[in-house]
Coordinates of C-alpha atoms in Angstrom, one line a residue:
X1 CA 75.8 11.7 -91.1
X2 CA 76.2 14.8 -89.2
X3 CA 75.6 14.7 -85.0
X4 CA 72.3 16.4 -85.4
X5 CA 71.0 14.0 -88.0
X6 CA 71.7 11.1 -85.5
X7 CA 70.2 13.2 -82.7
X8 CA 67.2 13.7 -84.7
X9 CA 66.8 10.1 -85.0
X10 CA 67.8 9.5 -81.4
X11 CA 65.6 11.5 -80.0
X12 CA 66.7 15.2 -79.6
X13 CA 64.7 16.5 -82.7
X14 CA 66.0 20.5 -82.2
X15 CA 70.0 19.1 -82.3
X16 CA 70.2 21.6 -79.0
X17 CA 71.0 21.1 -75.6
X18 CA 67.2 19.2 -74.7
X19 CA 66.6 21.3 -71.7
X20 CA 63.8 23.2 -72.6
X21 CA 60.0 22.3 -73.9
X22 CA 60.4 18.7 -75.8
X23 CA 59.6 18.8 -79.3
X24 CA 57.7 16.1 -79.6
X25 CA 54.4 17.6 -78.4
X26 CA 54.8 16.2 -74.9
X27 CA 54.9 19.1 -72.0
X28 CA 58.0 19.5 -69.9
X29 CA 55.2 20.1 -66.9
X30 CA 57.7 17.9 -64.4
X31 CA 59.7 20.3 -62.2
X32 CA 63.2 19.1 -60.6
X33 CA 61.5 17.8 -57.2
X34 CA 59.7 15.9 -59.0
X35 CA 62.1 14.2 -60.9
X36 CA 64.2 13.4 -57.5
X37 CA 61.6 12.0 -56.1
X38 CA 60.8 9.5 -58.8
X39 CA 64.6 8.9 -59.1
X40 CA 64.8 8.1 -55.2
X41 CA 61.4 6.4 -54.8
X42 CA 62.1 4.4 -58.5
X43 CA 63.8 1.6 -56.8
X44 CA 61.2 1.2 -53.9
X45 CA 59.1 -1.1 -54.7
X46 CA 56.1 -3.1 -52.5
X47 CA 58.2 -6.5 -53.6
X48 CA 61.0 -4.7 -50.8
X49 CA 58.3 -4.8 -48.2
X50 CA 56.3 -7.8 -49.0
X51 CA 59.0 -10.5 -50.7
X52 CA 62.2 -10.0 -48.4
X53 CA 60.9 -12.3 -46.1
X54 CA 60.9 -15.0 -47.8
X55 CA 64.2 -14.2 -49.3
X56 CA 65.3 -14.2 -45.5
X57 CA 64.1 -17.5 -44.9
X58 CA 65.6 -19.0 -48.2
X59 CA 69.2 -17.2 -47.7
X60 CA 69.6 -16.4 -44.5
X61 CA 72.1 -13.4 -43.7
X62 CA 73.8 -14.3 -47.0
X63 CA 70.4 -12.5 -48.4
X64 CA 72.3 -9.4 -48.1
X65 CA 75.1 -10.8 -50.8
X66 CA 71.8 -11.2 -53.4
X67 CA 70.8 -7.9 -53.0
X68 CA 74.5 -6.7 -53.4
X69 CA 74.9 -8.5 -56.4
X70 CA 71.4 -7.4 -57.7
X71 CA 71.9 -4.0 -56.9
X72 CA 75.7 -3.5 -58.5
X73 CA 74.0 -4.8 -61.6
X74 CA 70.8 -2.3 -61.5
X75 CA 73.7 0.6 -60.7
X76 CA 75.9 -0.7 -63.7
X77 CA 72.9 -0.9 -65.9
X78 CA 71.5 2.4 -64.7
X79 CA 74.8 4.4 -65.5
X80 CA 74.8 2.3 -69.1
X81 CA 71.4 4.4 -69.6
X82 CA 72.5 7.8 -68.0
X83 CA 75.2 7.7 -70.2
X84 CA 72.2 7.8 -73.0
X85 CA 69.6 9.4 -71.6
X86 CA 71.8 12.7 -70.7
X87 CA 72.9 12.4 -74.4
X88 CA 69.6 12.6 -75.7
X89 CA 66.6 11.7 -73.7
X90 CA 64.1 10.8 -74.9
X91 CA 60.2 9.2 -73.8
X92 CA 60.8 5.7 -75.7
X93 CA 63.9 6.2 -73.4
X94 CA 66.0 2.6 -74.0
X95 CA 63.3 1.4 -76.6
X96 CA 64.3 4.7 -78.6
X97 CA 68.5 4.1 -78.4
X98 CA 67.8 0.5 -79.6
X99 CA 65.7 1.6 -82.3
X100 CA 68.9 3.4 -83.2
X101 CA 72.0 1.0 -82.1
X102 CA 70.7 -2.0 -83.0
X103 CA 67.7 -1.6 -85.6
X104 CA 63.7 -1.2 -86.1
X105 CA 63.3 -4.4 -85.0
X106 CA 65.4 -4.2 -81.2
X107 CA 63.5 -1.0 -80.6
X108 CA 60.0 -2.3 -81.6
X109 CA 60.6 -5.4 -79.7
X110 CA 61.6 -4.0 -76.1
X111 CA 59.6 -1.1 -76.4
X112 CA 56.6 -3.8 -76.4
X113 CA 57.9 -6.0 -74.4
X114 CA 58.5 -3.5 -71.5
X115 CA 54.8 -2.2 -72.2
X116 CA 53.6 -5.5 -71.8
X117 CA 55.2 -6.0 -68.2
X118 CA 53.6 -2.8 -67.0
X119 CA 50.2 -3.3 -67.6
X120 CA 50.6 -6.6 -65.9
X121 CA 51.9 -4.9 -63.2
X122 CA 48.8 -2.9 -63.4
X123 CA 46.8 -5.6 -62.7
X124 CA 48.9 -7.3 -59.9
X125 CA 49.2 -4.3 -58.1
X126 CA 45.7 -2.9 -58.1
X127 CA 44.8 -6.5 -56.5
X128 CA 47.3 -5.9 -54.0
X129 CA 46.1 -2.2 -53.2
X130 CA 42.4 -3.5 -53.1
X131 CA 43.0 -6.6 -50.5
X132 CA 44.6 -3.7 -48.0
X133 CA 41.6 -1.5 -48.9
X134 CA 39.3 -4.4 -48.5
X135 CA 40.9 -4.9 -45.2
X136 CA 39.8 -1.7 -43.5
X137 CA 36.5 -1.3 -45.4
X138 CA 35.1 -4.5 -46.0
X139 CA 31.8 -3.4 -47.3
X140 CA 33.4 -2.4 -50.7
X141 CA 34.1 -5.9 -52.0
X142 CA 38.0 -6.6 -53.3
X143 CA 37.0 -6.4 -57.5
X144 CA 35.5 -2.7 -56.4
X145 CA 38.5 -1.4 -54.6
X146 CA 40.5 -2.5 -57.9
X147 CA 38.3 -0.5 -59.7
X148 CA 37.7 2.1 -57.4
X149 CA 42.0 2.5 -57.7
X150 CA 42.2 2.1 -61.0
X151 CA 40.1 4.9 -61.7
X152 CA 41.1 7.7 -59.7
X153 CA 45.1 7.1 -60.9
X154 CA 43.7 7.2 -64.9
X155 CA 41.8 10.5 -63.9
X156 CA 45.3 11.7 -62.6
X157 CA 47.2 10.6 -65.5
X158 CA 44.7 11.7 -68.0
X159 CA 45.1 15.5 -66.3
X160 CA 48.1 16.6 -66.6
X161 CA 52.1 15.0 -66.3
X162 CA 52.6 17.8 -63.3
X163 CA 49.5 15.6 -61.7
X164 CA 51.0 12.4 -62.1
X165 CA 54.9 14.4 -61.0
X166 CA 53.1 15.5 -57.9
X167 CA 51.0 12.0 -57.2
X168 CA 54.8 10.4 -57.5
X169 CA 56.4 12.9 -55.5
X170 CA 54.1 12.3 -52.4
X171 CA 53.7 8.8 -52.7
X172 CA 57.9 8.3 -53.2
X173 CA 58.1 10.5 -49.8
X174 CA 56.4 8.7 -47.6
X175 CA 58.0 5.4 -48.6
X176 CA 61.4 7.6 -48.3
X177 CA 60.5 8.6 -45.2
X178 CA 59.5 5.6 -44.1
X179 CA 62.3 3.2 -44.9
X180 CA 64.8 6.5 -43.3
X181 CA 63.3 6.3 -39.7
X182 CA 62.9 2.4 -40.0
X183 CA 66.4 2.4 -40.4
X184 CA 67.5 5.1 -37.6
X185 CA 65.4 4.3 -35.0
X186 CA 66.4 -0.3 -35.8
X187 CA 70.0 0.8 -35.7
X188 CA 69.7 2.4 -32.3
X189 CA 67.6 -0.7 -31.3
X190 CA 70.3 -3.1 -32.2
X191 CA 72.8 -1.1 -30.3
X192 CA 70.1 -1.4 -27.3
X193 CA 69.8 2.3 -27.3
X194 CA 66.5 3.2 -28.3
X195 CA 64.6 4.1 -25.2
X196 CA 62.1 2.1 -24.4
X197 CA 62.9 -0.8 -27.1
X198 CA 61.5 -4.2 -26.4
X199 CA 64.4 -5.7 -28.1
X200 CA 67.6 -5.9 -26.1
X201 CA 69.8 -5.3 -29.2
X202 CA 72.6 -8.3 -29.7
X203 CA 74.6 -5.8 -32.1
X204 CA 75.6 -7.7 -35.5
X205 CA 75.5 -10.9 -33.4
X206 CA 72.6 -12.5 -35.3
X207 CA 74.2 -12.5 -38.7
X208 CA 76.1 -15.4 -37.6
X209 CA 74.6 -17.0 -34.6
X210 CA 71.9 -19.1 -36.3
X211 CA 73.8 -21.3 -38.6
X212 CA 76.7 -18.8 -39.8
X213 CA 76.1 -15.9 -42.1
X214 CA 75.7 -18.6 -45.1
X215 CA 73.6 -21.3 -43.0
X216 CA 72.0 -22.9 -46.6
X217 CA 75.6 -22.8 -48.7
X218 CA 76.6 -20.8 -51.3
X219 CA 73.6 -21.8 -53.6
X220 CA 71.1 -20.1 -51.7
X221 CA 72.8 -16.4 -52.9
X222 CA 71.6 -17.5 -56.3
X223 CA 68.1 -18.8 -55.0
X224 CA 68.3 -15.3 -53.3
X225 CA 69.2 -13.3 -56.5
X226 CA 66.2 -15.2 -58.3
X227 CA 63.6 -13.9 -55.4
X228 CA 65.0 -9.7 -55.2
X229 CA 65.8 -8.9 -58.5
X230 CA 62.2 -8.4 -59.7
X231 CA 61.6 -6.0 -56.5
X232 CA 64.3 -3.8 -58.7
X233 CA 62.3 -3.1 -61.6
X234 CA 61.3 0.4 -61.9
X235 CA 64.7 2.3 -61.7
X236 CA 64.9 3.1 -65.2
X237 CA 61.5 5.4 -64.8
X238 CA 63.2 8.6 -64.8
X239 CA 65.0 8.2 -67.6
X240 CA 61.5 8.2 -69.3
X241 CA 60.3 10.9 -67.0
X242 CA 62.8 12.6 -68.3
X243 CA 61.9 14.0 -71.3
X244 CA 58.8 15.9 -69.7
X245 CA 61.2 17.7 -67.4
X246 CA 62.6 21.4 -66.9
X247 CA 66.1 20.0 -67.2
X248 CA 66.2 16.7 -68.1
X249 CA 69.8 16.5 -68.6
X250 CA 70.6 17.4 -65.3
X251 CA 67.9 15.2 -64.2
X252 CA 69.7 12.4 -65.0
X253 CA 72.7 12.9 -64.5
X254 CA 71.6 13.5 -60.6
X255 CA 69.7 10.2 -61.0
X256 CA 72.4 8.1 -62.5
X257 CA 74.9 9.6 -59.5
X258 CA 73.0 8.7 -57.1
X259 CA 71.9 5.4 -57.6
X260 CA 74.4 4.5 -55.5
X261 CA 73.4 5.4 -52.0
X262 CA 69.9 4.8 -52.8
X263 CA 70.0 1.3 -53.2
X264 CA 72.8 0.8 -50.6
X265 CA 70.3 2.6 -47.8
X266 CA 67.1 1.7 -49.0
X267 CA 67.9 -1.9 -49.8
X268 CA 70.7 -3.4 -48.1
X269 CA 70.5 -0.7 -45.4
X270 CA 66.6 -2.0 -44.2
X271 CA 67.5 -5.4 -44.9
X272 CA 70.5 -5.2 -42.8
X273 CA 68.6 -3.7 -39.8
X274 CA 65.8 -7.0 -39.9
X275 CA 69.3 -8.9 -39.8
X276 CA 70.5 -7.6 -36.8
X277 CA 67.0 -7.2 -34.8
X278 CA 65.8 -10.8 -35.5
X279 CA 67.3 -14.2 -36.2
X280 CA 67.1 -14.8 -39.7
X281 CA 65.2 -18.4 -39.1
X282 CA 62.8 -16.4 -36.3
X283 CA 59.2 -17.9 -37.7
X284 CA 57.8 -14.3 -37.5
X285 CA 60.3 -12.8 -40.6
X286 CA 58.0 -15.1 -43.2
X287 CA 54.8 -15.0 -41.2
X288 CA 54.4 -11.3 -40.7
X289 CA 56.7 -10.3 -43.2
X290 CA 60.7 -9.3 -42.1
X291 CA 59.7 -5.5 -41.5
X292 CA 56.6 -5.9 -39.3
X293 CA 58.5 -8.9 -37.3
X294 CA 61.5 -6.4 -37.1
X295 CA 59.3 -3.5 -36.1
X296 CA 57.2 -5.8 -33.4
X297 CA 60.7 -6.8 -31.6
X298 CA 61.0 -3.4 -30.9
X299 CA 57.7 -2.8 -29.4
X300 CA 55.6 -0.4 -32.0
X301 CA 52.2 -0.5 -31.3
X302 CA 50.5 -1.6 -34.7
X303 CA 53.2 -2.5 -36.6
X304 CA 50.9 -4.4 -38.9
X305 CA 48.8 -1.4 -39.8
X306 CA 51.6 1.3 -39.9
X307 CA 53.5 -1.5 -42.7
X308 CA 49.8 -1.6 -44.4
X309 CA 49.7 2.1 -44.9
X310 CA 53.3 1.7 -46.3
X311 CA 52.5 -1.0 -48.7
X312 CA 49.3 0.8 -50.1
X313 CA 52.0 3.7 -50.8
X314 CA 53.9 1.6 -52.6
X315 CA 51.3 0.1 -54.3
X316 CA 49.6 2.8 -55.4
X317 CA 53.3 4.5 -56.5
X318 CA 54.0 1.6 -58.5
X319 CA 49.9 1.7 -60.3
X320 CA 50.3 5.6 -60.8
X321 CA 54.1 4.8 -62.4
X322 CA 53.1 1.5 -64.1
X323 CA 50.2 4.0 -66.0
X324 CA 52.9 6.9 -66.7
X325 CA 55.3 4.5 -68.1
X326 CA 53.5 2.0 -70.3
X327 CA 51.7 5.3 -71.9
X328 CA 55.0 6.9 -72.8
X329 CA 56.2 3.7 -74.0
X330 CA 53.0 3.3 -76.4
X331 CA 53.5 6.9 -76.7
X332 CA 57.1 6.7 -78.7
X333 CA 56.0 3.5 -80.6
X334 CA 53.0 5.2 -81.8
X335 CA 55.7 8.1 -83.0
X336 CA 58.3 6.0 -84.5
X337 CA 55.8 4.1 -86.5
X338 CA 55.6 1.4 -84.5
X339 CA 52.4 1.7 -82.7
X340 CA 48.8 2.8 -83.9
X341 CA 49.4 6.6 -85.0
X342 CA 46.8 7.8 -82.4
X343 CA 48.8 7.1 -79.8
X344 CA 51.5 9.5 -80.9
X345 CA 48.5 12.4 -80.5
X346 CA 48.9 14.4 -77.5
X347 CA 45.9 17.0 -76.1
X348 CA 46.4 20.2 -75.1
X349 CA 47.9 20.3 -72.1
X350 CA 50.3 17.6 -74.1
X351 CA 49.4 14.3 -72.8
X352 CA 49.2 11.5 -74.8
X353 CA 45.5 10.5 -73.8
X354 CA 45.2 7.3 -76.4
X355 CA 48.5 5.9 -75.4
X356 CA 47.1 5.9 -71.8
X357 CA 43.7 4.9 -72.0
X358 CA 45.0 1.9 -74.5
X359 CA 47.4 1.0 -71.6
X360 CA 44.5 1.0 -69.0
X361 CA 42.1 -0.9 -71.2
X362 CA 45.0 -3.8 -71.3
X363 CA 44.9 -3.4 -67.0
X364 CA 41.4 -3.4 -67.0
X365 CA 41.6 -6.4 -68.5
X366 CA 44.2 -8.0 -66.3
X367 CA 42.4 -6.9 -63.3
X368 CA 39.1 -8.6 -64.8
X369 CA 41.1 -11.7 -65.6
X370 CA 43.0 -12.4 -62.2
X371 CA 39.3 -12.5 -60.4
X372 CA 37.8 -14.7 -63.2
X373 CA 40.7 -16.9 -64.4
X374 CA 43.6 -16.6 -62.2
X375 CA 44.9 -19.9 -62.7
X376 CA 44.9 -19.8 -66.7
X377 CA 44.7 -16.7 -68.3
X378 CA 46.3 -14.1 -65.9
X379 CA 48.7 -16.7 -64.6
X380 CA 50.0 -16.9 -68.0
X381 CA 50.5 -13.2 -68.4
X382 CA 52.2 -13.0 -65.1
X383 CA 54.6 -15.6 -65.8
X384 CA 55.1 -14.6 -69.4
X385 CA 55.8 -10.9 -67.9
X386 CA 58.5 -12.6 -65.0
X387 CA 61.0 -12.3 -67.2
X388 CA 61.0 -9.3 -68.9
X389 CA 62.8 -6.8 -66.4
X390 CA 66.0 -8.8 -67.0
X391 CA 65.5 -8.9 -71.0
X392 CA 65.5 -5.0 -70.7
X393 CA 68.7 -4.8 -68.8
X394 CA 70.5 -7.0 -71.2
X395 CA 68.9 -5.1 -74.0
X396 CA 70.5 -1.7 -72.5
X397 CA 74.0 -3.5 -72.3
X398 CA 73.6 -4.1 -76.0
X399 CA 72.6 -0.6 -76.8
X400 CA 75.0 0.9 -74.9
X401 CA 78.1 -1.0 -76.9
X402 CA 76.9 0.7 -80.1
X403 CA 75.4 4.0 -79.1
X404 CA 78.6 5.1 -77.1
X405 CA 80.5 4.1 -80.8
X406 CA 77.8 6.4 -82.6
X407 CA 78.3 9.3 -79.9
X408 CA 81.9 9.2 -79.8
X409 CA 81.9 9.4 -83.7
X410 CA 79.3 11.7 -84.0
X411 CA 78.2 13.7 -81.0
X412 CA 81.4 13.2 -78.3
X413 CA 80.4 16.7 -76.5
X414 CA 77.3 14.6 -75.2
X415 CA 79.1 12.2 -73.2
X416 CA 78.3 14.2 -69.9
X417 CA 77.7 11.0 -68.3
X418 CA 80.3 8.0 -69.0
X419 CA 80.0 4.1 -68.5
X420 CA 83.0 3.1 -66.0
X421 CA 85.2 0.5 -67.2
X422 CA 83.9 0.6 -70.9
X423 CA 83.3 -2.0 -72.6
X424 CA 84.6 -4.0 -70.1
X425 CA 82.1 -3.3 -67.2
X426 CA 79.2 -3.3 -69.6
X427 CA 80.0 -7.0 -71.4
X428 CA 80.6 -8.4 -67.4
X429 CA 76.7 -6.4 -66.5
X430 CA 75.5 -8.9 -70.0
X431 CA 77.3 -11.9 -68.7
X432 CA 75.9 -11.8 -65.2
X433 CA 72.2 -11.0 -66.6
X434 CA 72.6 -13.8 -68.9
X435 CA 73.8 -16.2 -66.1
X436 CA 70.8 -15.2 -64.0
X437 CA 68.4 -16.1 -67.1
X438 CA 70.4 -19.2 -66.9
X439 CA 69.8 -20.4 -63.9
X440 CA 66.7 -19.1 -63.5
X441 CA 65.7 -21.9 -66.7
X442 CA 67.8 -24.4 -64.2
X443 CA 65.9 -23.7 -61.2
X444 CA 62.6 -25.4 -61.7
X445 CA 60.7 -22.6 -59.6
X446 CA 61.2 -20.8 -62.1
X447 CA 61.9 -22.1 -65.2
X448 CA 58.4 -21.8 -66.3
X449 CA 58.4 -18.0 -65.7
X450 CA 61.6 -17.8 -67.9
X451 CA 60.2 -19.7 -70.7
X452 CA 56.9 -18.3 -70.8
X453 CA 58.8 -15.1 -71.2
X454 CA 61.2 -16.5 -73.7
X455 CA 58.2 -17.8 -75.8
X456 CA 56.4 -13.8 -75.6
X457 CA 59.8 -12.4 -76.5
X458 CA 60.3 -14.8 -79.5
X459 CA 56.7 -13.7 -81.0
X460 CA 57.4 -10.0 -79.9
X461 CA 60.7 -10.4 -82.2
X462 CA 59.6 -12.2 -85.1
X463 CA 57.3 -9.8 -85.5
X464 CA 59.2 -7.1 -84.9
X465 CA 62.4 -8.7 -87.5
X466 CA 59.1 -9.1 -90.3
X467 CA 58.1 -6.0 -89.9
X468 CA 61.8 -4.4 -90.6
X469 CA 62.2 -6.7 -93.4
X470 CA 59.3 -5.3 -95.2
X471 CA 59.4 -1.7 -94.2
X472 CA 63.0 -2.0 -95.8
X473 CA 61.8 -3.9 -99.0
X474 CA 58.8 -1.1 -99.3
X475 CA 61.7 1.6 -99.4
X476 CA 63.8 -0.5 -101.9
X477 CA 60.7 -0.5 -104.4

């Protein structure tokens, strides 16, 4: 098979170099901004703000081990998709290369799976966004902020991918911009040389002077990797953004290189500041959450606020995402056969309008659920959802064995972006996701997360492995 034959079927219909207007009726209508932005505010989720107190108070300083370990993995599985995203990208981004590497069946499989978690998400964060709303504006009830959110980010989506690009691209800045001064302005404060600070700044002193820096034992960086990882998820959006973009070979190449420093400031950088400003055991880390607590020692006037405003930004950045990416998901199913055909159907200004008002019907529903039933039916799809962000990752590792085999065969001049250490990097990234899969089944806070998960993914494949088998017996006859 010639390199543009298995380009074709990759993903990179024309054979060229996929930098200018995709092919598959979707509009490149995301500038280079754009894509930075979603690359730099991709890994900033409101689980940062909201769930790293509790992974304080479970850890200790040693929290700062789980999100090393967490992030190396989300780096090493990001570069495994650079590495095939600048070699074709594509919308069905990893969905797409398992389709090809590994068969019908591994693409069909993730592609829903990874839907499915989005349009959860949908539903969880909408909830989230509406209890801040509700907050300042009680008159609208809880249900009708939901809705009211809900709404408005659909209109946005439905206009125009340069709407949801520029939604993103103010929505990532603020939370860049936010987590930036939150760490220059605690770093001076635990140096004691912020003027005007009301903490006195005990340098890196409190990373060991409440019980050591590992005061719960070395089990607690596992309990610790179980409660950050999912505050990960999202990283792998530009790779599907992508395809819409002026350039979107450069685009992620920049993204894959940078991963890096992103994670290292934006994660372990703001973590390490609450660290040093607080005790890890101080009561107010898992009462008012670790940055409001962190930002109080210092003496901000309404701390709890200025984090509100933060959190609706993330919130609402992870809603306008979560719509963008489980639409381009459905989107590429729908065009590889394995979807209804509608969704494959883009309007004119090329946005794939069923695939995204399909998605928001599933939310809607979700949303409707978590007020009506939200200890049956939507606590079995967030616990059948837990699990999926890991089952992605592994599913990449996978991918990337075989498609780097394919390339080098067939299309070596497309390796602009490389794997370190292959295979060996990439089987140690499988064995580590496993193990966390692993223990999350041994750790009975979570073992029913895992398994609901497990059980979704088992009907999601049999399906997935039937229909392959008859597709294939339909071409034999």
């Amino acid at each position: 098979m010639s390199s543009t034959t298995t380009l074709q079927k990759a993903g990179d219909p024309s054979g060229n170099s996929g930098d200018t207007q995709p092919s598959d009726g979707l509009k490149a209508g995301l500038k280079n901004r754009h894509l930075s932005m979603i690359a730099i505010g991709g890994v900033i989720g409101a689980g940062l703000f909201v769930g790293s107190g509790g992974g304080i108070a479970k850890a200790g300083p040693a929290i700062l081990i789980s999100y090393l370990l967490v992030g190396a993995m989300v780096v090493f599985v990001m570069r495994m998709l650079g590495e095939m995203a600048a070699a074709s990208p594509n919308s069905g981004s990893f969905s797409a290369y398992a389709d090809r590497a590994l068969g019908r069946w591994a693409g069909f499989s993730i592609g829903w799976l990874y839907w499915f978690f989005w349009v959860v998400v949908l539903a969880v964060e909408a909830t989230a966004g509406a209890k801040i709303l509700e907050g300042w504006v009680p008159a609208v009830p809880q249900w009708g902020w939901a809705l009211i959110v809900m709404v408005v980010l659909t209109i946005t989506n439905l206009g125009s991918v340069s709407s949801y690009g520029e939604f993103e691209f103010w929505f990532a800045g603020i939370k860049v911009v936010a987590i930036g001064a939150f760490v220059i302005v605690g770093m001076l404060a635990v140096f004691g040389v912020l003027p005007g600070s009301d903490n006195p700044g005990a340098g890196f002193a409190h990373l060991t002077d409440a019980g050591g820096f590992m005061p719960n034992g070395w089990g607690s960086i596992l309990t610790g990797v179980l409660m950050v990882v999912f505050s990960f998820m999202g990283s792998e959006i530009v790779t599907l953004a992508a395809g819409e973009s002026e350039d979107p070979r450069r685009a992620v190449t920049k993204a894959t290189n940078s991963v890096i420093w992103r994670i290292g400031v934006f994660y372990l950088g703001s973590i390490f500041i609450v660290l040093t400003l607080l005790p890890w055991n101080d009561k107010s880390i898992v009462d008012k959450g670790s940055y409001v607590a962190a930002l109080d020692s210092i003496g901000i006037a309404h701390a709890g606020q200025i984090m509100n405003v933060i959190v609706l930004t993330a919130v609402l950045s992870c809603l306008n995402s979560g719509m963008y990416t489980a639409s381009r998901m459905a989107f590429s199913l729908g065009e590889r056969g394995d979807a209804p055909k509608v969704f494959a159907k883009v309007n004119k200004k090329g946005v794939p309008t069923a695939a995204i008002l399909g998605s928001v019907v599933f939310g809607f529903a979700a949303v409707y659920f978590n007020y009506t039933s939200p200890d049956t039916v939507f606590s079995f799809l967030l616990n059948s959802s837990g699990a999926i962000a890991l089952f992605v990752w592994l599913v990449i590792c996978l991918t990337q064995l075989r498609m780097r085999k394919i390339l080098v065969r067939e299309a070596p001049e497309k390796l602009t972006v490389k794997m370190w250490l292959f295979p060996y990097l990439t089987w140690a990234t499988a064995a580590m996701i496993t193990f966390v899969l692993g223990y999350m089944v041994y750790d009975k806070d979570n073992r029913e997360t895992v398994m609901l998960s497990l059980l979704v993914a088992a009907v999601v494949l049999v399906i997935g492995v039937v229909r392959d088998i008859r597709r294939k017996a339909a071409a034999r006859a």
